[in-house]
PDB file of C-alpha atoms and ligand atoms in Angstrom:
ATOM      1  CA  MET A 274      32.248  30.940 -47.446  1.00 82.00           C
ATOM      2  CA  SER A 275      31.970  33.914 -45.088  1.00 92.00           C
ATOM      3  CA  VAL A 276      29.655  33.410 -42.225  1.00 98.00           C
ATOM      4  CA  VAL A 277      28.520  35.705 -39.332  1.00 98.00           C
ATOM      5  CA  ILE A 278      28.244  33.999 -35.987  1.00 98.00           C
ATOM      6  CA  GLY A 279      26.576  35.825 -33.123  1.00 98.00           C
ATOM      7  CA  VAL A 280      27.626  35.393 -29.459  1.00 98.00           C
ATOM      8  CA  LEU A 281      24.769  35.889 -27.001  1.00 98.00           C
ATOM      9  CA  ALA A 282      26.241  38.689 -24.848  1.00 98.00           C
ATOM     10  CA  LEU A 283      24.113  38.726 -21.735  1.00 96.00           C
ATOM     11  CA  GLN A 284      26.886  37.196 -19.571  1.00 93.00           C
ATOM     12  CA  GLY A 285      29.797  34.782 -19.878  1.00 92.00           C
ATOM     13  CA  ASP A 286      32.922  34.543 -21.944  1.00 94.00           C
ATOM     14  CA  VAL A 287      31.616  36.535 -24.929  1.00 97.00           C
ATOM     15  CA  ARG A 288      35.058  37.902 -26.094  1.00 97.00           C
ATOM     16  CA  GLU A 289      36.803  34.479 -25.687  1.00 98.00           C
ATOM     17  CA  HIS A 290      34.219  32.736 -27.890  1.00 98.00           C
ATOM     18  CA  ALA A 291      34.344  35.597 -30.457  1.00 98.00           C
ATOM     19  CA  ARG A 292      38.148  35.270 -30.635  1.00 98.00           C
ATOM     20  CA  ALA A 293      37.972  31.456 -31.083  1.00 98.00           C
ATOM     21  CA  LEU A 294      35.374  31.744 -33.836  1.00 98.00           C
ATOM     22  CA  GLU A 295      37.334  34.535 -35.651  1.00 98.00           C
ATOM     23  CA  SER A 296      40.377  32.283 -35.691  1.00 98.00           C
ATOM     24  CA  CYS A 297      38.217  29.728 -37.449  1.00 98.00           C
ATOM     25  CA  GLY A 298      37.434  32.304 -40.155  1.00 98.00           C
ATOM     26  CA  ALA A 299      34.012  33.506 -38.984  1.00 98.00           C
ATOM     27  CA  ARG A 300      32.931  37.161 -38.477  1.00 98.00           C
ATOM     28  CA  THR A 301      31.296  37.634 -35.121  1.00 98.00           C
ATOM     29  CA  LEU A 302      28.563  39.846 -33.649  1.00 98.00           C
ATOM     30  CA  SER A 303      27.528  40.423 -29.966  1.00 98.00           C
ATOM     31  CA  VAL A 304      23.877  39.672 -29.606  1.00 98.00           C
ATOM     32  CA  ARG A 305      21.660  41.515 -27.103  1.00 97.00           C
ATOM     33  CA  ARG A 306      18.595  42.317 -29.170  1.00 96.00           C
ATOM     34  CA  ALA A 307      16.217  40.227 -31.249  1.00 96.00           C
ATOM     35  CA  GLY A 308      16.910  42.224 -34.325  1.00 97.00           C
ATOM     36  CA  GLU A 309      20.605  41.270 -34.177  1.00 97.00           C
ATOM     37  CA  LEU A 310      19.644  37.592 -34.636  1.00 97.00           C
ATOM     38  CA  GLU A 311      18.530  38.427 -38.148  1.00 96.00           C
ATOM     39  CA  ARG A 312      22.123  39.127 -39.125  1.00 97.00           C
ATOM     40  CA  CYS A 313      23.432  35.843 -37.688  1.00 98.00           C
ATOM     41  CA  ASP A 314      24.132  32.634 -39.647  1.00 98.00           C
ATOM     42  CA  GLY A 315      24.753  30.891 -36.289  1.00 98.00           C
ATOM     43  CA  LEU A 316      24.732  31.609 -32.556  1.00 98.00           C
ATOM     44  CA  VAL A 317      26.879  30.711 -29.602  1.00 98.00           C
ATOM     45  CA  ILE A 318      25.344  30.659 -26.189  1.00 98.00           C
ATOM     46  CA  PRO A 319      28.213  30.994 -23.565  1.00 98.00           C
ATOM     47  CA  GLY A 320      28.378  29.586 -20.140  1.00 95.00           C
ATOM     48  CA  GLY A 321      27.482  31.620 -17.051  1.00 95.00           C
ATOM     49  CA  GLU A 322      24.511  30.893 -14.818  1.00 96.00           C
ATOM     50  CA  SER A 323      21.417  29.461 -16.573  1.00 97.00           C
ATOM     51  CA  THR A 324      18.869  30.890 -14.066  1.00 97.00           C
ATOM     52  CA  THR A 325      20.417  34.361 -14.663  1.00 97.00           C
ATOM     53  CA  MET A 326      20.495  33.831 -18.317  1.00 97.00           C
ATOM     54  CA  TRP A 327      16.891  32.716 -18.364  1.00 97.00           C
ATOM     55  CA  ARG A 328      15.845  35.795 -16.402  1.00 97.00           C
ATOM     56  CA  LEU A 329      17.920  38.187 -18.740  1.00 97.00           C
ATOM     57  CA  LEU A 330      16.477  36.546 -21.828  1.00 97.00           C
ATOM     58  CA  ARG A 331      13.011  37.295 -20.403  1.00 97.00           C
ATOM     59  CA  ALA A 332      14.010  40.921 -19.458  1.00 96.00           C
ATOM     60  CA  PHE A 333      15.505  41.521 -22.949  1.00 95.00           C
ATOM     61  CA  ASP A 334      12.510  39.909 -24.692  1.00 96.00           C
ATOM     62  CA  LEU A 335      14.809  37.465 -26.327  1.00 97.00           C
ATOM     63  CA  LEU A 336      13.399  34.078 -25.201  1.00 98.00           C
ATOM     64  CA  GLU A 337      10.550  33.763 -27.763  1.00 98.00           C
ATOM     65  CA  PRO A 338      12.537  35.206 -30.729  1.00 98.00           C
ATOM     66  CA  LEU A 339      15.385  32.781 -29.951  1.00 98.00           C
ATOM     67  CA  ARG A 340      13.044  29.814 -29.802  1.00 98.00           C
ATOM     68  CA  LYS A 341      11.468  30.890 -33.110  1.00 98.00           C
ATOM     69  CA  LYS A 342      14.854  31.246 -34.838  1.00 98.00           C
ATOM     70  CA  ILE A 343      16.146  27.955 -33.520  1.00 98.00           C
ATOM     71  CA  GLU A 344      12.923  26.178 -34.540  1.00 97.00           C
ATOM     72  CA  ALA A 345      13.379  27.767 -38.040  1.00 97.00           C
ATOM     73  CA  GLY A 346      16.857  26.280 -38.273  1.00 98.00           C
ATOM     74  CA  LEU A 347      19.341  28.723 -36.917  1.00 98.00           C
ATOM     75  CA  PRO A 348      22.496  26.754 -35.991  1.00 98.00           C
ATOM     76  CA  ALA A 349      23.364  27.157 -32.326  1.00 99.00           C
ATOM     77  CA  TYR A 350      26.051  25.952 -30.010  1.00 99.00           C
ATOM     78  CA  GLY A 351      25.668  26.072 -26.156  1.00 98.00           C
ATOM     79  CA  SER A 352      28.510  25.749 -23.712  1.00 98.00           C
ATOM     80  CA  CYS A 353      27.860  24.772 -20.029  1.00 97.00           C
ATOM     81  CA  ALA A 354      24.923  27.098 -19.089  1.00 97.00           C
ATOM     82  CA  GLY A 355      24.353  27.367 -22.867  1.00 98.00           C
ATOM     83  CA  MET A 356      23.955  23.559 -22.907  1.00 98.00           C
ATOM     84  CA  ILE A 357      21.268  23.917 -20.220  1.00 98.00           C
ATOM     85  CA  MET A 358      19.618  26.588 -22.331  1.00 98.00           C
ATOM     86  CA  LEU A 359      19.383  24.315 -25.395  1.00 98.00           C
ATOM     87  CA  ALA A 360      17.997  21.262 -23.440  1.00 98.00           C
ATOM     88  CA  ASP A 361      14.323  20.449 -23.919  1.00 98.00           C
ATOM     89  CA  ARG A 362      14.177  19.192 -20.330  1.00 98.00           C
ATOM     90  CA  ILE A 363      16.328  19.922 -17.268  1.00 98.00           C
ATOM     91  CA  VAL A 364      16.792  18.366 -13.810  1.00 97.00           C
ATOM     92  CA  ASP A 365      17.674  20.370 -10.656  1.00 95.00           C
ATOM     93  CA  GLY A 366      16.674  23.715 -12.169  1.00 95.00           C
ATOM     94  CA  ALA A 367      15.384  26.566 -10.141  1.00 95.00           C
ATOM     95  CA  ALA A 368      11.680  26.815  -9.600  1.00 95.00           C
ATOM     96  CA  GLY A 369       9.989  27.653 -12.943  1.00 95.00           C
ATOM     97  CA  GLN A 370      13.345  27.758 -14.774  1.00 97.00           C
ATOM     98  CA  GLU A 371      12.723  27.806 -18.585  1.00 97.00           C
ATOM     99  CA  THR A 372      15.088  26.964 -21.359  1.00 98.00           C
ATOM    100  CA  ILE A 373      15.203  27.832 -25.120  1.00 98.00           C
ATOM    101  CA  GLY A 374      15.145  24.190 -25.928  1.00 98.00           C
ATOM    102  CA  GLY A 375      15.778  22.446 -29.230  1.00 98.00           C
ATOM    103  CA  ILE A 376      17.874  19.405 -28.278  1.00 98.00           C
ATOM    104  CA  ASP A 377      15.934  16.450 -27.298  1.00 98.00           C
ATOM    105  CA  MET A 378      17.761  15.696 -24.043  1.00 98.00           C
ATOM    106  CA  VAL A 379      17.583  15.829 -20.318  1.00 98.00           C
ATOM    107  CA  VAL A 380      20.333  17.892 -18.770  1.00 98.00           C
ATOM    108  CA  ARG A 381      21.236  17.855 -15.075  1.00 97.00           C
ATOM    109  CA  ARG A 382      22.232  21.213 -13.804  1.00 96.00           C
ATOM    110  CA  ASN A 383      25.297  21.431 -11.495  1.00 91.00           C
ATOM    111  CA  ALA A 384      25.741  17.710 -12.061  1.00 90.00           C
ATOM    112  CA  PHE A 385      29.456  17.731 -11.403  1.00 84.00           C
ATOM    113  CA  GLY A 386      28.844  19.445  -8.032  1.00 70.00           C
ATOM    114  CA  ARG A 387      28.578  22.973  -6.848  1.00 59.00           C
ATOM    115  CA  GLN A 388      30.855  26.011  -6.541  1.00 48.00           C
ATOM    116  CA  VAL A 389      34.302  24.404  -5.955  1.00 51.00           C
ATOM    117  CA  ASP A 390      33.785  21.455  -8.330  1.00 68.00           C
ATOM    118  CA  SER A 391      35.773  22.514 -11.371  1.00 77.00           C
ATOM    119  CA  SER A 392      38.183  20.382 -13.292  1.00 80.00           C
ATOM    120  CA  GLU A 393      40.311  20.012 -16.390  1.00 82.00           C
ATOM    121  CA  THR A 394      40.468  16.592 -18.062  1.00 86.00           C
ATOM    122  CA  THR A 395      41.039  15.046 -21.454  1.00 87.00           C
ATOM    123  CA  VAL A 396      37.951  14.076 -23.426  1.00 93.00           C
ATOM    124  CA  HIS A 397      37.290  13.336 -27.093  1.00 94.00           C
ATOM    125  CA  PHE A 398      35.135  15.567 -29.156  1.00 97.00           C
ATOM    126  CA  ASP A 399      33.858  13.789 -32.229  1.00 96.00           C
ATOM    127  CA  GLY A 400      37.006  11.544 -31.998  1.00 95.00           C
ATOM    128  CA  ALA A 401      39.504  14.360 -31.452  1.00 94.00           C
ATOM    129  CA  PRO A 402      41.222  14.493 -27.995  1.00 94.00           C
ATOM    130  CA  LEU A 403      41.045  17.851 -26.204  1.00 93.00           C
ATOM    131  CA  GLU A 404      41.589  19.386 -22.724  1.00 91.00           C
ATOM    132  CA  ALA A 405      38.071  20.177 -21.311  1.00 92.00           C
ATOM    133  CA  VAL A 406      37.516  22.692 -18.546  1.00 93.00           C
ATOM    134  CA  PHE A 407      34.465  21.981 -16.461  1.00 93.00           C
ATOM    135  CA  ILE A 408      33.119  24.772 -14.221  1.00 92.00           C
ATOM    136  CA  ARG A 409      30.060  23.692 -12.068  1.00 91.00           C
ATOM    137  CA  ALA A 410      29.092  21.832 -15.140  1.00 94.00           C
ATOM    138  CA  PRO A 411      25.954  20.058 -16.166  1.00 96.00           C
ATOM    139  CA  TRP A 412      25.933  16.688 -17.846  1.00 96.00           C
ATOM    140  CA  VAL A 413      23.420  15.027 -20.168  1.00 98.00           C
ATOM    141  CA  GLU A 414      21.233  12.422 -18.368  1.00 97.00           C
ATOM    142  CA  SER A 415      19.650  11.032 -21.468  1.00 98.00           C
ATOM    143  CA  VAL A 416      19.100  11.763 -25.125  1.00 98.00           C
ATOM    144  CA  GLY A 417      16.353  11.112 -27.682  1.00 98.00           C
ATOM    145  CA  ALA A 418      16.886   8.978 -30.734  1.00 97.00           C
ATOM    146  CA  GLY A 419      17.829  11.914 -32.961  1.00 97.00           C
ATOM    147  CA  VAL A 420      20.699  13.124 -30.750  1.00 98.00           C
ATOM    148  CA  ARG A 421      24.265  12.147 -31.643  1.00 98.00           C
ATOM    149  CA  ILE A 422      26.633  11.849 -28.736  1.00 98.00           C
ATOM    150  CA  LEU A 423      29.963  13.520 -29.520  1.00 98.00           C
ATOM    151  CA  GLY A 424      31.737  12.934 -26.272  1.00 97.00           C
ATOM    152  CA  ARG A 425      31.686  11.391 -22.783  1.00 96.00           C
ATOM    153  CA  VAL A 426      33.693  11.568 -19.675  1.00 92.00           C
ATOM    154  CA  GLU A 427      36.460   8.993 -20.133  1.00 90.00           C
ATOM    155  CA  SER A 428      37.739   8.109 -16.542  1.00 85.00           C
ATOM    156  CA  GLY A 429      36.976   8.651 -12.868  1.00 82.00           C
ATOM    157  CA  ASP A 430      33.682   8.284 -11.038  1.00 81.00           C
ATOM    158  CA  ARG A 431      31.806  10.199 -13.805  1.00 84.00           C
ATOM    159  CA  GLU A 432      33.050   7.930 -16.545  1.00 89.00           C
ATOM    160  CA  GLY A 433      30.520   7.463 -19.299  1.00 93.00           C
ATOM    161  CA  ARG A 434      28.620  10.612 -18.674  1.00 94.00           C
ATOM    162  CA  ILE A 435      27.653  12.363 -21.839  1.00 97.00           C
ATOM    163  CA  VAL A 436      29.328  15.966 -22.122  1.00 97.00           C
ATOM    164  CA  ALA A 437      28.953  16.736 -25.888  1.00 98.00           C
ATOM    165  CA  VAL A 438      26.023  16.294 -28.226  1.00 98.00           C
ATOM    166  CA  ARG A 439      24.580  17.337 -31.559  1.00 98.00           C
ATOM    167  CA  GLN A 440      21.188  17.201 -33.002  1.00 98.00           C
ATOM    168  CA  GLY A 441      20.871  18.593 -36.527  1.00 98.00           C
ATOM    169  CA  ARG A 442      22.128  22.138 -36.504  1.00 98.00           C
ATOM    170  CA  LEU A 443      22.301  22.335 -32.643  1.00 98.00           C
ATOM    171  CA  MET A 444      25.244  21.253 -30.486  1.00 98.00           C
ATOM    172  CA  ALA A 445      26.211  21.543 -26.938  1.00 98.00           C
ATOM    173  CA  THR A 446      29.154  20.862 -24.620  1.00 98.00           C
ATOM    174  CA  ALA A 447      29.228  20.708 -20.848  1.00 97.00           C
ATOM    175  CA  TYR A 448      32.680  22.248 -20.846  1.00 96.00           C
ATOM    176  CA  HIS A 449      34.222  25.538 -21.853  1.00 96.00           C
ATOM    177  CA  PRO A 450      36.400  25.252 -25.079  1.00 97.00           C
ATOM    178  CA  GLU A 451      36.741  28.988 -25.203  1.00 97.00           C
ATOM    179  CA  LEU A 452      39.146  28.900 -22.224  1.00 95.00           C
ATOM    180  CA  THR A 453      41.794  26.735 -23.875  1.00 93.00           C
ATOM    181  CA  GLY A 454      43.760  27.476 -27.001  1.00 92.00           C
ATOM    182  CA  ASP A 455      42.240  24.470 -28.765  1.00 96.00           C
ATOM    183  CA  HIS A 456      39.682  25.435 -31.336  1.00 97.00           C
ATOM    184  CA  THR A 457      38.438  21.984 -32.264  1.00 97.00           C
ATOM    185  CA  VAL A 458      34.848  22.679 -30.978  1.00 98.00           C
ATOM    186  CA  HIS A 459      34.634  26.221 -32.498  1.00 98.00           C
ATOM    187  CA  ARG A 460      35.907  24.885 -35.869  1.00 98.00           C
ATOM    188  CA  TYR A 461      33.343  22.123 -35.789  1.00 98.00           C
ATOM    189  CA  PHE A 462      30.592  24.653 -35.140  1.00 98.00           C
ATOM    190  CA  THR A 463      31.977  27.142 -37.786  1.00 98.00           C
ATOM    191  CA  ASP A 464      31.863  24.282 -40.381  1.00 98.00           C
ATOM    192  CA  LEU A 465      28.392  23.368 -39.229  1.00 98.00           C
ATOM    193  CA  VAL A 466      27.220  26.955 -39.743  1.00 98.00           C
ATOM    194  CA  ARG A 467      28.955  27.127 -43.226  1.00 98.00           C
ATOM    195  CA  GLN A 468      27.208  23.865 -44.305  1.00 98.00           C
ATOM    196  CA  SER A 469      23.873  25.048 -43.055  1.00 97.00           C
ATOM    197  CA  LYS A 470      24.233  28.359 -45.056  1.00 96.00           C
ATOM    198  CA  ASP A 471      25.323  26.366 -47.962  1.00 95.00           C
ATOM    199  CA  GLU A 472      22.091  24.260 -47.883  1.00 92.00           C
ATOM    200  CA  GLU A 473      19.876  27.348 -47.978  1.00 84.00           C
TER     201      GLU A 473
HETATM  202  N1  LIG B 663      25.981  25.805 -13.044  1.00 60.50           N
HETATM  203  C1  LIG B 663      25.778  26.806 -14.037  1.00 60.50           C
HETATM  204  C2  LIG B 663      24.257  26.868 -14.392  1.00 60.50           C
HETATM  205  O1  LIG B 663      23.478  26.281 -13.784  1.00 60.50           O
HETATM  206  C3  LIG B 663      26.500  26.592 -15.307  1.00 60.50           C
HETATM  207  C4  LIG B 663      27.995  26.846 -15.034  1.00 60.50           C
HETATM  208  C5  LIG B 663      28.750  27.377 -16.196  1.00 60.50           C
HETATM  209  O2  LIG B 663      28.170  27.786 -17.223  1.00 60.50           O
HETATM  210  N2  LIG B 663      29.973  27.392 -16.039  1.00 60.50           N
HETATM  211  O3  LIG B 663      23.858  27.598 -15.221  1.00 60.50           O
END
């Protein structure tokens, strides 16, 4: 089935996400305006800087429309800062920092450290091994009962930290799968979008 997946294009790796989604058979659309959300069967929220993204969502009048669409069942996938944006609650946010919300979880911003703290490590995503690139990444402190954990850090001093989750039609990873050639995460999301469209 043909699906259109929007990529929120306020900042971040918009083109890399679009390319990965297209290689999974989706059509893609850059989203900067509320009206464009109506054409999307699903939405990717790239990484970047969540405080900047929050301010841009406010400036572009996108925060409320996005909340409404996600509440109404729009499938969404958030990577890194996008994971922060999909969290119902955050720790170590900037003063007054708002999220879109939707996933019943607490996410700690900059949990892996600041600025220089970036790394590449093997993690499993829903059972499949992949190389994960972390850039000033958050992690998930805790999840509600309805949230499925799709991956954790597997070694080192952060072992056990939750870095991939799914709740219904929403999913998030603390890492950046658009920066590797491995499309496991994008394929999973494209399938989720197809199934969701099928159900309607
Ligand atoms: N630390 C960033 C934030 O708080 C996220 C970093 C990223 O998306 N690569 O939004």
